[in-house]
XYZ file of C-alpha atoms in Angstrom:
383
model
C -5.237 33.688 74.800
C -7.581 36.424 76.710
C -7.510 34.758 80.152
C -10.876 36.991 81.170
C -12.673 35.170 79.121
C -11.788 31.887 81.309
C -11.686 33.555 84.969
C -14.670 32.085 86.636
C -16.002 33.561 90.172
C -17.451 30.717 92.153
C -14.410 28.832 92.175
C -13.802 28.471 95.999
C -15.297 24.558 96.228
C -13.874 23.524 92.736
C -11.475 20.557 92.993
C -9.338 21.062 90.909
C -8.453 19.914 87.699
C -11.321 20.264 86.569
C -12.488 20.723 83.010
C -14.877 23.642 81.774
C -17.043 24.048 78.934
C -17.665 27.640 78.335
C -21.223 27.309 76.796
C -21.226 30.829 75.680
C -18.444 30.700 73.464
C -19.574 26.988 72.379
C -22.864 28.495 71.439
C -20.860 31.051 69.278
C -18.745 28.844 67.643
C -21.705 26.156 66.583
C -23.533 29.487 65.587
C -21.003 30.643 63.346
C -20.070 26.496 62.170
C -24.072 26.487 60.977
C -23.495 29.632 59.390
C -20.126 28.639 57.347
C -21.592 25.383 56.320
C -25.185 26.966 55.109
C -27.082 25.715 57.972
C -27.475 22.684 60.305
C -28.657 20.290 57.718
C -25.279 19.868 55.957
C -23.362 18.927 59.137
C -22.949 15.775 60.478
C -20.647 16.510 63.615
C -18.134 14.405 65.547
C -19.531 13.375 69.387
C -16.061 11.681 69.991
C -14.937 15.351 71.009
C -17.341 15.570 73.784
C -18.719 12.180 74.902
C -21.309 14.222 76.575
C -25.758 14.259 76.047
C -25.902 17.856 77.252
C -23.594 18.980 74.159
C -25.808 16.473 71.519
C -28.758 18.439 73.463
C -27.412 22.140 72.884
C -26.536 20.664 68.743
C -29.916 19.589 68.359
C -31.865 22.633 69.743
C -29.628 24.703 67.083
C -30.886 22.058 64.675
C -28.159 19.607 63.965
C -29.886 15.959 63.731
C -27.133 14.152 62.154
C -24.066 12.819 64.648
C -20.973 10.701 63.922
C -19.781 8.802 66.722
C -16.385 6.367 67.177
C -17.962 3.840 69.622
C -20.756 1.766 70.528
C -21.437 3.319 73.565
C -20.993 7.181 71.982
C -23.866 5.682 69.412
C -26.393 4.805 72.582
C -25.815 8.605 74.461
C -26.731 9.962 71.391
C -29.672 7.861 70.324
C -30.613 8.305 74.037
C -30.109 11.701 73.927
C -32.510 12.004 70.889
C -35.197 9.663 72.323
C -35.388 12.171 74.996
C -36.267 15.182 72.853
C -38.893 12.807 70.934
C -40.313 12.176 74.609
C -40.295 16.125 75.555
C -41.264 16.992 72.122
C -38.548 18.960 70.864
C -37.816 16.714 68.251
C -40.160 14.851 65.668
C -38.889 12.018 64.174
C -41.347 12.060 61.055
C -39.777 15.553 60.255
C -36.396 15.668 61.462
C -34.928 12.240 62.306
C -32.059 11.989 64.190
C -29.204 10.180 62.204
C -26.019 8.387 63.689
C -23.029 6.994 62.002
C -20.489 4.683 63.847
C -17.402 5.694 62.222
C -15.376 2.462 62.680
C -15.371 -0.872 61.540
C -17.376 -3.256 62.760
C -16.325 -6.421 63.969
C -16.293 -9.008 66.824
C -19.207 -8.713 69.106
C -19.428 -5.133 68.131
C -21.554 -6.073 65.491
C -24.004 -7.591 67.661
C -23.986 -4.349 69.875
C -24.620 -1.777 67.245
C -27.486 -4.006 65.679
C -29.117 -4.829 69.073
C -29.388 -0.710 69.901
C -30.468 0.154 66.438
C -33.148 -2.061 67.179
C -33.898 -0.527 70.518
C -34.376 3.251 68.862
C -36.476 2.503 66.074
C -37.217 5.891 65.157
C -33.302 6.765 64.924
C -31.524 6.387 61.617
C -28.022 4.176 62.080
C -25.388 3.536 60.007
C -22.445 1.439 59.821
C -19.037 1.756 57.547
C -16.780 -0.548 56.322
C -14.247 -1.295 53.802
C -13.841 -4.901 53.849
C -15.944 -7.143 52.051
C -15.815 -10.185 54.732
C -16.544 -7.845 57.577
C -19.566 -5.815 55.452
C -21.038 -10.073 54.852
C -20.500 -10.759 58.531
C -22.628 -7.740 59.259
C -25.623 -8.431 56.959
C -25.451 -11.741 57.649
C -25.911 -10.599 61.714
C -28.653 -8.614 60.493
C -30.790 -11.291 58.867
C -30.455 -13.062 61.319
C -32.286 -10.378 63.580
C -34.973 -9.521 61.283
C -33.048 -5.955 60.448
C -31.367 -4.130 57.561
C -28.558 -1.900 58.650
C -27.398 1.287 56.394
C -24.160 1.245 55.513
C -21.466 3.684 54.418
C -18.131 2.465 52.351
C -15.134 3.452 54.371
C -12.994 5.492 51.767
C -9.326 6.507 52.145
C -8.757 9.463 50.279
C -4.957 10.000 51.998
C -5.040 9.254 55.723
C -3.814 5.552 55.259
C -5.622 4.649 58.917
C -8.793 2.718 57.531
C -10.888 2.682 53.855
C -10.655 1.387 50.701
C -8.427 2.450 48.155
C -10.451 5.164 45.550
C -9.063 2.532 42.452
C -10.879 -0.013 44.575
C -14.020 1.405 45.990
C -16.150 1.027 42.826
C -16.394 -3.028 42.989
C -15.947 -3.153 46.388
C -19.225 -1.009 46.636
C -21.025 -2.734 44.231
C -20.328 -6.213 45.746
C -21.726 -4.865 49.193
C -24.589 -3.674 47.271
C -25.730 -7.304 46.512
C -25.945 -8.159 50.258
C -28.877 -9.105 51.851
C -29.347 -7.442 55.616
C -27.462 -4.074 54.384
C -27.951 -1.026 52.368
C -24.889 0.908 50.678
C -26.172 4.519 51.061
C -22.724 6.198 50.497
C -19.321 7.718 50.862
C -17.509 7.963 54.688
C -14.214 9.597 53.801
C -12.377 11.252 56.195
C -9.437 13.148 55.769
C -7.310 13.797 59.431
C -4.068 14.417 57.434
C -5.095 17.104 55.432
C -3.488 19.843 57.845
C -1.616 22.150 55.941
C -1.618 25.331 57.379
C -1.943 27.721 54.523
C -5.903 27.571 53.422
C -5.621 27.298 49.893
C -2.801 24.588 49.604
C -5.387 22.303 52.322
C -8.330 23.340 49.576
C -5.995 22.447 46.320
C -5.097 19.218 48.191
C -8.428 18.274 48.891
C -9.999 19.498 45.445
C -8.665 16.338 43.282
C -9.702 13.537 45.750
C -13.192 15.299 45.978
C -13.391 15.280 42.092
C -12.506 11.829 41.946
C -15.228 10.733 44.287
C -17.791 12.609 42.979
C -16.872 10.641 39.609
C -17.252 7.429 41.427
C -20.707 8.583 42.472
C -21.746 9.798 39.759
C -20.782 6.345 37.944
C -22.122 4.284 41.127
C -25.703 6.036 40.553
C -25.489 5.643 36.612
C -24.930 1.839 37.335
C -28.304 2.539 39.474
C -27.017 2.081 42.889
C -28.275 4.464 45.711
C -25.343 6.340 46.548
C -26.670 9.922 47.886
C -24.430 10.293 51.329
C -21.068 11.614 51.081
C -19.634 12.699 54.638
C -16.275 14.261 53.968
C -13.751 15.358 56.264
C -13.290 16.707 59.878
C -11.930 20.067 61.352
C -9.005 21.249 59.225
C -11.102 20.502 55.959
C -14.131 22.211 57.049
C -13.697 25.773 55.603
C -12.821 23.932 52.481
C -15.822 22.149 51.372
C -18.379 25.181 52.863
C -21.072 25.874 50.011
C -20.888 22.385 48.577
C -24.279 21.110 48.876
C -23.723 17.682 47.582
C -21.792 17.203 51.244
C -22.284 16.755 54.441
C -19.276 18.131 56.585
C -17.933 16.680 59.781
C -16.370 18.528 61.999
C -15.868 17.601 65.730
C -13.221 19.506 67.618
C -14.157 23.068 65.942
C -17.307 23.034 68.103
C -15.352 23.074 71.288
C -12.001 24.646 69.964
C -8.704 23.885 71.856
C -5.320 25.647 71.341
C -3.862 22.965 68.738
C -6.748 24.528 66.128
C -5.842 27.714 67.197
C -2.657 28.207 66.710
C -2.107 25.845 63.536
C -4.954 27.123 61.412
C -5.660 30.659 61.134
C -8.939 29.915 58.943
C -10.606 28.422 61.524
C -9.211 30.092 64.993
C -12.585 29.955 66.570
C -12.235 30.832 70.126
C -11.563 27.884 72.638
C -14.476 26.880 74.546
C -12.745 24.930 77.032
C -10.294 24.953 79.450
C -8.487 22.622 82.694
C -9.107 24.770 85.718
C -6.238 23.867 88.274
C -4.081 25.522 90.753
C -0.453 26.443 91.550
C 0.640 23.876 94.243
C 4.403 24.910 94.742
C 6.982 27.538 93.734
C 10.371 24.926 93.092
C 12.541 27.873 92.469
C 12.535 31.515 92.215
C 12.043 31.127 88.253
C 9.653 27.866 88.285
C 6.294 26.608 89.576
C 3.990 23.782 89.559
C 0.254 23.443 88.423
C -1.624 20.192 89.815
C -2.408 19.399 86.173
C -0.652 16.291 85.593
C -1.248 14.082 82.087
C -3.753 12.665 83.996
C -5.820 16.143 83.692
C -4.909 17.231 80.425
C -3.984 14.911 77.189
C -0.638 13.755 76.303
C -1.370 13.470 72.404
C 0.086 15.308 70.207
C 3.394 15.474 71.018
C 4.714 18.610 71.948
C 2.972 21.255 74.407
C -0.163 19.966 75.739
C -1.553 23.218 76.702
C -1.293 27.175 77.633
C -2.098 28.818 80.233
C -4.069 32.251 79.744
C -2.161 35.172 80.999
C 0.905 33.444 81.279
C 1.387 32.002 77.725
C 5.526 32.756 78.325
C 5.375 30.294 80.828
C 7.331 27.293 79.461
C 6.971 23.469 80.522
C 9.422 22.159 82.510
C 7.788 18.618 82.613
C 4.940 16.864 83.566
C 4.177 13.858 85.635
C 0.986 12.231 86.617
C -0.366 14.861 88.923
C 1.995 17.880 88.679
C 2.938 19.920 85.732
C 6.242 22.336 86.137
C 6.605 25.678 84.271
C 9.307 28.023 84.271
C 9.201 31.767 83.550
C 12.026 34.531 82.070
C 14.270 35.897 85.031
C 12.589 38.797 86.914
C 8.934 37.795 86.248
C 6.606 37.258 89.241
C 5.250 33.761 89.604
C 1.748 33.219 90.247
C 0.826 32.897 93.869
C 0.889 29.311 95.350
C -2.977 28.353 95.665
C -3.960 30.900 92.825
C -6.545 29.640 90.153
C -5.217 29.214 86.620
C -6.831 28.453 83.339
C -5.050 25.931 80.722
C -6.624 25.764 77.125
C -5.682 21.874 75.885
C -3.708 21.357 72.801
C -6.350 18.287 71.980
C -9.577 18.408 73.886
C -11.100 15.515 72.498
C -8.645 12.995 74.492
C -8.792 15.487 77.673
C -12.422 15.134 77.599
C -12.457 11.528 78.228
C -10.730 12.193 81.334
C -13.256 13.668 83.226
C -16.705 12.422 84.580
C -18.380 15.030 84.320
C -17.848 18.351 82.505
C -18.340 21.865 84.192
C -20.717 24.247 82.674
C -19.673 27.779 82.464
C -21.821 30.486 81.797
C -21.529 34.310 82.300
C -18.255 33.714 84.273
C -19.863 31.151 86.679
C -20.077 27.265 86.620
C -23.996 26.771 86.265
C -23.959 22.930 85.912
C -22.526 19.885 85.112
C -22.075 17.690 81.531
C -21.990 14.148 82.179
C -19.398 12.345 80.462
C -21.237 9.645 79.728
C -19.518 7.708 76.707
C -15.879 7.965 78.136
C -16.715 4.018 79.375
C -16.508 1.599 76.020
C -19.791 -0.049 77.526
C -23.353 1.805 79.003
C -25.940 -0.767 78.215
C -25.380 -2.767 74.742
């Protein structure tokens, strides 16, 4: 990893650890993703990776108007970002309305929360997902009581076995839900986070069979007179497998920012990581070890294994990590980085790392130029 991509000039007063988003890299990544997808109209990116209105604003500026969220708070931040752009005249809801999916089954108080949010932003198109008739019936009933109608995508299990109705039961559930008053079933949500073959062709081959089944079910539903025009497919690893297919909306999240996990494991999507945790060396415990002020409260502890890599010191091996410390070793004879020196760690997983910080330091041209608030790290904002 080229350290020069991450070294910043104006860090004397920057409190460490701090999460830095490199806007130049993220812009380049986003433009490349748009090109691969065939245009911004085919993208439905995930907000959970960053949870920040600043990132949403940047993506809207590049023509992306569809966003996927994991929480009501993320949906609120996204809706308000779109509303601000509408007020500023930079987004026209008549030509390019904002579309928001809450890609998490709604149960309990979240049903009413999401409906109230949708009611508060009438110029935005909202969608819920679901894989259970009783849950979607509850959503439909609540919507009717509020004098509303909610768009729904049926959540479909294409192999991850986390949420979603099986392909065998999909058509039957879809037909039943289409009869419910208070919701309008618009299509399918198909996430495949389990698709992690390192070889692109193997990954593509595993996906193609399920994709054919999904398209067959869609065709059958349409032939029965049901609306099923929206197919939101996949995440980051499967993104390059479906580019150029106009019948799919593609839904990467991490890819826009990038992290060490995807960079190291998937050569076909080895985009330059656009985020690093700025930290400092605080101790030389032995002649071969040094300690960073970066514990697991500052970088995601998921997934299992190495949690990040130090740029320019890739040979450094983690010894152990506690809440505020991270000890590394270097081979005998290798000079330790000086105490107090700045280091830049590329996280293995950017999404949960971003949620650890109240704000992101935004760098451009080798300097910190501002901050993006991670507003949706809290589960509740207004609704």
